[in-house]
Tab-separated table of C-alpha atoms in Angstrom:
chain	number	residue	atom	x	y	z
A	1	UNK	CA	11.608	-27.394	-68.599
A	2	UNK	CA	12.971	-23.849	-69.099
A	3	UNK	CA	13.157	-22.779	-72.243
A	4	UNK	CA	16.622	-21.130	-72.929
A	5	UNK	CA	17.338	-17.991	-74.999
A	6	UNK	CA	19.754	-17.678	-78.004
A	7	UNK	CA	22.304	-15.205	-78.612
A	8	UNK	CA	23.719	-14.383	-82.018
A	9	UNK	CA	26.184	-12.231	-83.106
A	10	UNK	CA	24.984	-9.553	-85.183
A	11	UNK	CA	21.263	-7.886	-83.830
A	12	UNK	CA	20.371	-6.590	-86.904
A	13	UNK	CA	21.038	-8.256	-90.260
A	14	UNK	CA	19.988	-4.811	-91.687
A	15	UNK	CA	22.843	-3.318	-90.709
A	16	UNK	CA	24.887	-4.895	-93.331
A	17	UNK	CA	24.492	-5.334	-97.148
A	18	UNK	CA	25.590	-8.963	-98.668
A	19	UNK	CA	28.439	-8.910	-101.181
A	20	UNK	CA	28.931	-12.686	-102.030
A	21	UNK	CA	28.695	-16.545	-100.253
A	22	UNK	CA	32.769	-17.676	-100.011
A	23	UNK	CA	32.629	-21.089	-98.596
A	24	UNK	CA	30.395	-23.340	-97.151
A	25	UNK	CA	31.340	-26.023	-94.568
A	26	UNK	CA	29.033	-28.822	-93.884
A	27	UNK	CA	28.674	-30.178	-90.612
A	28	UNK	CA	29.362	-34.228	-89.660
A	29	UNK	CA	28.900	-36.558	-86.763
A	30	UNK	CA	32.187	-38.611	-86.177
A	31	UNK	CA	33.534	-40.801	-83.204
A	32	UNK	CA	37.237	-41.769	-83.027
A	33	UNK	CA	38.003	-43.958	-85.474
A	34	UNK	CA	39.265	-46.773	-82.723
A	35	UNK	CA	35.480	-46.657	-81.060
A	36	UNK	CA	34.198	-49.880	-82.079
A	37	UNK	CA	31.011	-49.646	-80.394
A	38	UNK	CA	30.008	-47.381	-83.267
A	39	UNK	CA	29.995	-48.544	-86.157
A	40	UNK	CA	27.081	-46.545	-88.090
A	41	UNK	CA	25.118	-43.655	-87.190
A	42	UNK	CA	22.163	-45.684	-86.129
A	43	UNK	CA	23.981	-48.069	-83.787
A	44	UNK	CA	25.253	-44.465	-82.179
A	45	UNK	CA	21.552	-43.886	-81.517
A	46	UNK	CA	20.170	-47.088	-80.417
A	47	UNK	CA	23.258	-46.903	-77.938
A	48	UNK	CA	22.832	-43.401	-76.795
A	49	UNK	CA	18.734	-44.161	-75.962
A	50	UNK	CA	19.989	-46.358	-73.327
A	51	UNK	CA	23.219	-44.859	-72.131
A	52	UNK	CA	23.939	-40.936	-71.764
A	53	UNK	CA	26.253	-40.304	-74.091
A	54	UNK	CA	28.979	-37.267	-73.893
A	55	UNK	CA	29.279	-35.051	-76.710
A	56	UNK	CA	32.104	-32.231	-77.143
A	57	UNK	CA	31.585	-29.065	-78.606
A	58	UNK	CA	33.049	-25.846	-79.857
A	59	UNK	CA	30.929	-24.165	-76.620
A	60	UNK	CA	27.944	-23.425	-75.028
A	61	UNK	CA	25.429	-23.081	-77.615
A	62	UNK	CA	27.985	-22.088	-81.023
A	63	UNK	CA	27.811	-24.459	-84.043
A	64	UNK	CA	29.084	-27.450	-83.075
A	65	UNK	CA	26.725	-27.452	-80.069
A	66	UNK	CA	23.717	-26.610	-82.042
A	67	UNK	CA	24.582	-29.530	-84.565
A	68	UNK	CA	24.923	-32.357	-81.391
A	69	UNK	CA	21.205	-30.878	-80.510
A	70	UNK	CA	19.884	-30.608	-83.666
A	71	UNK	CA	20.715	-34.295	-84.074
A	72	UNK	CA	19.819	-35.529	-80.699
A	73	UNK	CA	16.548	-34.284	-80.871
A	74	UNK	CA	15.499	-35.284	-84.504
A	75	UNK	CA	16.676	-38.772	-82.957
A	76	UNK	CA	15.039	-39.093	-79.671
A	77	UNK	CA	18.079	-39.083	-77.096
A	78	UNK	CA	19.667	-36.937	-74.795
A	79	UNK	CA	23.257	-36.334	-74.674
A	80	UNK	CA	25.697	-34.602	-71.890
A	81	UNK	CA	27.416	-31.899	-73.287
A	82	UNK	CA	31.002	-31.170	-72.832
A	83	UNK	CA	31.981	-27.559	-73.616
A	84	UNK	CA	35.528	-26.908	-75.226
A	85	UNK	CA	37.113	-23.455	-76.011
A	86	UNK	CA	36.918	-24.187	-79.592
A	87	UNK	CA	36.954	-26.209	-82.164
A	88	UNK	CA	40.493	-27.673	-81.879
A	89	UNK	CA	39.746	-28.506	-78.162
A	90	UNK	CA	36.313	-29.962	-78.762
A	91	UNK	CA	38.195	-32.521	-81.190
A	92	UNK	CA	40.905	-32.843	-78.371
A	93	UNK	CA	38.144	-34.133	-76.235
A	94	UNK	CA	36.967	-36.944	-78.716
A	95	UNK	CA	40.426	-38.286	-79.376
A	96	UNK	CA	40.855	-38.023	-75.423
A	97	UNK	CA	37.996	-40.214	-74.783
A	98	UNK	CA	36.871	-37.676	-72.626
A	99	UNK	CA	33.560	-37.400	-75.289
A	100	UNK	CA	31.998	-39.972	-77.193
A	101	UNK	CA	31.107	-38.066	-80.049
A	102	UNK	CA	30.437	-34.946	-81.644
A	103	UNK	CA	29.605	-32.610	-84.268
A	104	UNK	CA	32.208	-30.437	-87.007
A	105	UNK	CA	32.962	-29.492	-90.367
A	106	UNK	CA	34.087	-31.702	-92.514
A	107	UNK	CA	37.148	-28.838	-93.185
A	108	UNK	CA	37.688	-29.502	-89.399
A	109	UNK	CA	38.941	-32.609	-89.739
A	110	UNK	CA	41.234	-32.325	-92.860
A	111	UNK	CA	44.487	-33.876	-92.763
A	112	UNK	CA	43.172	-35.991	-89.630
A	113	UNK	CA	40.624	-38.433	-91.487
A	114	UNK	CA	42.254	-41.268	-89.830
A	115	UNK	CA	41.453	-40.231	-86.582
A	116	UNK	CA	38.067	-40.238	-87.363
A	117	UNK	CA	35.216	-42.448	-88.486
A	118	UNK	CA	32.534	-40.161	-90.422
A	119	UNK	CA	29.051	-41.447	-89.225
A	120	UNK	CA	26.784	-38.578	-90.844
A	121	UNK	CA	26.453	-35.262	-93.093
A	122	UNK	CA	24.104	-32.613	-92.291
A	123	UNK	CA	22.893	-32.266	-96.086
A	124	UNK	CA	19.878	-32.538	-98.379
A	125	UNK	CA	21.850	-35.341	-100.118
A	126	UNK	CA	25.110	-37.423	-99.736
A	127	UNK	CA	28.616	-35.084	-100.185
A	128	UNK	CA	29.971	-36.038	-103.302
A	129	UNK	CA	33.779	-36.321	-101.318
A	130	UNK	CA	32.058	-38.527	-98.832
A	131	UNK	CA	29.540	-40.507	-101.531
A	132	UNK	CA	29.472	-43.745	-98.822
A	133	UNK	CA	28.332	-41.387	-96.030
A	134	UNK	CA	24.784	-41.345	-95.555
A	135	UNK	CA	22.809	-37.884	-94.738
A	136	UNK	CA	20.968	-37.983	-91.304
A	137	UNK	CA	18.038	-37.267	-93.337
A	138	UNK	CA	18.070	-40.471	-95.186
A	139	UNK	CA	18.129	-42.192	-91.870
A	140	UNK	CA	15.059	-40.520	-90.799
A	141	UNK	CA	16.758	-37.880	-88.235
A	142	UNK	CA	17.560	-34.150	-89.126
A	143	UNK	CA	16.606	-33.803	-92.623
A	144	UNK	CA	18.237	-30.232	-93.436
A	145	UNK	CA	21.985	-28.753	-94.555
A	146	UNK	CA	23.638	-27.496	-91.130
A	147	UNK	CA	26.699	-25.997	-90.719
A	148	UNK	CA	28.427	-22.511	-91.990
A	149	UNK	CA	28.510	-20.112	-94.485
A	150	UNK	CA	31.350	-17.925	-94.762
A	151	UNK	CA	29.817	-14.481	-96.243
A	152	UNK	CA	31.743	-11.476	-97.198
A	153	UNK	CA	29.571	-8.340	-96.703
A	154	UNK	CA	29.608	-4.318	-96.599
A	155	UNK	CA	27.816	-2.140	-94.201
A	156	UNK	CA	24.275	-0.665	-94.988
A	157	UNK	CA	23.902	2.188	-97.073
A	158	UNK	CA	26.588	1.372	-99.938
A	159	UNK	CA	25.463	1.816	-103.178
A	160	UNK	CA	24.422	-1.162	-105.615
A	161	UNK	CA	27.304	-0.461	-107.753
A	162	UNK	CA	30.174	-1.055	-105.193
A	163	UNK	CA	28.248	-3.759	-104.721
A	164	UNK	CA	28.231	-4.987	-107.750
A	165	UNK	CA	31.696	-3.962	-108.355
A	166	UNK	CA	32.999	-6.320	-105.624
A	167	UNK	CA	30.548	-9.333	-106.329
A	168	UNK	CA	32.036	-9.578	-109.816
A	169	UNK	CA	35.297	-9.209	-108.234
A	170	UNK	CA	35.128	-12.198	-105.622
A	171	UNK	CA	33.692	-14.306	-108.243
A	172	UNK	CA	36.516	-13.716	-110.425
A	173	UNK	CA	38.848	-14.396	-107.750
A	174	UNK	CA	36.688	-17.444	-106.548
A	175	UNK	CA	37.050	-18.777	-110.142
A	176	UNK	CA	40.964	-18.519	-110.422
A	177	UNK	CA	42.937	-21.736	-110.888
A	178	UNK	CA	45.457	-20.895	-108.740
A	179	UNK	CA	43.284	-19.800	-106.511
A	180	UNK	CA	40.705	-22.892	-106.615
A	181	UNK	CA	43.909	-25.109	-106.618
A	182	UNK	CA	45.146	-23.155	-102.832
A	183	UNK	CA	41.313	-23.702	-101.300
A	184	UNK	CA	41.306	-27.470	-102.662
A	185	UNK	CA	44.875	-28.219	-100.861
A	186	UNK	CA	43.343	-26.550	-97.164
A	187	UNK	CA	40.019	-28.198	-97.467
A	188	UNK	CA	38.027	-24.961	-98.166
A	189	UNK	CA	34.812	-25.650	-99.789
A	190	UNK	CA	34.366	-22.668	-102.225
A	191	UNK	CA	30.630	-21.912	-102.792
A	192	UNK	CA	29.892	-19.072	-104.889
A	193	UNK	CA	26.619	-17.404	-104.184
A	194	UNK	CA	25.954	-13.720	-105.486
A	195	UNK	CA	24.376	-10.746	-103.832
A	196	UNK	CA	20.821	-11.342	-103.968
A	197	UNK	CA	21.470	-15.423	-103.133
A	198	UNK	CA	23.721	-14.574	-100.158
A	199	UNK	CA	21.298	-12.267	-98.621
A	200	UNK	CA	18.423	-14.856	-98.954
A	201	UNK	CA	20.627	-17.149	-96.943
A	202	UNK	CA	21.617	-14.616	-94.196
A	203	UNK	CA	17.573	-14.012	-93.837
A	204	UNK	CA	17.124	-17.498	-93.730
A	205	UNK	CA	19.869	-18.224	-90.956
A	206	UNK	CA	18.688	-15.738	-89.046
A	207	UNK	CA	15.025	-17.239	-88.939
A	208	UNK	CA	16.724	-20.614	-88.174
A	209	UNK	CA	19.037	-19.083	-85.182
A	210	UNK	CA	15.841	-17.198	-83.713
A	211	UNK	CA	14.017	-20.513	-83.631
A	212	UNK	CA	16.069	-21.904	-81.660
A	213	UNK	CA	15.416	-19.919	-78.696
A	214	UNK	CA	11.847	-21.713	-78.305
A	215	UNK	CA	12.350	-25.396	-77.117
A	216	UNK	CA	15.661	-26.277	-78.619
A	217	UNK	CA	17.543	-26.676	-75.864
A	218	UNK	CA	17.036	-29.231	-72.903
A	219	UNK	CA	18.088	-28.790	-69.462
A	220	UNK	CA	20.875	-31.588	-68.396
């Protein structure tokens, strides 16, 4: 089939200069928590190899959509894709039954755990909030983190000690109790990473989002 192309937001990664990771949200496969046909992540597969599942997303090709593919193909199934204006709306669509699953944050979801039954993380190991939650990995489908970094960055060209000025200055703040109290309370998972760190993942992304424009997608 035709091989799609991927846009991403910023050309050139040279054109800014990382300061510091802020947070890092994981991404999760969940079904309404009332969907008793799925039980576990692997009974969502078996199913979806012999029915055509609908997934929601955040739209055409942004995280949320990238996760649903990432998963479907490290599993072997096809899904039909339901594009929402947004996170908010994707999730709309799962508790609408208009989708039978999809793929978020796990910050996406706080406050609303109830309405939700957490099949999945997109991590390296288990999340120590979710410690019963198995990785996709460990069930032999997409064995990598996925999901979002939230960077803070300055344009090219300023000097290494503004840099370092505001590095040590978001770490401070990013170690505050009051501060670390506020980001526990709305679900924000804080994840310090300094200059040199933050850059190596914005490289790294970059390589990843590139990749995908080479058979990634499938044609519905």
């Amino acid at each position: 089939g035709k091989h799609h192309s991927f846009a991403i937001p910023v050309d050139k990664v040279d054109d800014f200069k990382a300061i510091c990771n802020h947070v890092t949200e994981t991404s999760i496969v969940i079904v309404r928590a009332d969907d008793d046909r799925f039980p576990d992540l692997n009974t969502l597969v078996s199913f979806a190899k012999e029915n055509k599942l609908k997934a929601s997303t955040n739209g055409p090709k942004a995280s949320n959509h990238i996760g649903a593919q990432a998963f479907a193909n490290s599993a072997g199934f096809t899904f039909i894709d339901i594009p929402a204006d947004g996170t908010s709306n994707e999730l709309l669509s799962l508790r609408g039954k208009e989708a039978d699953f999809c793929v978020v944050k796990l910050a996406d979801i706080v406050g609303q755990e109830s309405e939700y039954r957490i099949l999945g993380v997109f991590n390296s190991e288990r999340l120590p909030e979710l410690p019963d939650v198995p990785t996709l990995g460990e069930l032999g489908y997409y064995d990598s983190w996925l999901g979002s970094s939230r960077c803070i960055a300055a344009p090219a060209g300023v000097s290494e000690d503004v840099i370092a000025f505001y590095e040590a200055a978001f770490k401070a703040a990013m170690e505050d109790a009051e501060y670390l109290a506020a980001a526990e309370q709305a679900g924000m998972a804080t994840d310090y990473k300094d200059a040199e760190a933050t850059g190596a993942l914005i490289e790294q992304q970059q390589e990843f989002a590139e990749s995908l424009a080479e058979g990634f997608w499938y044609d519905y």
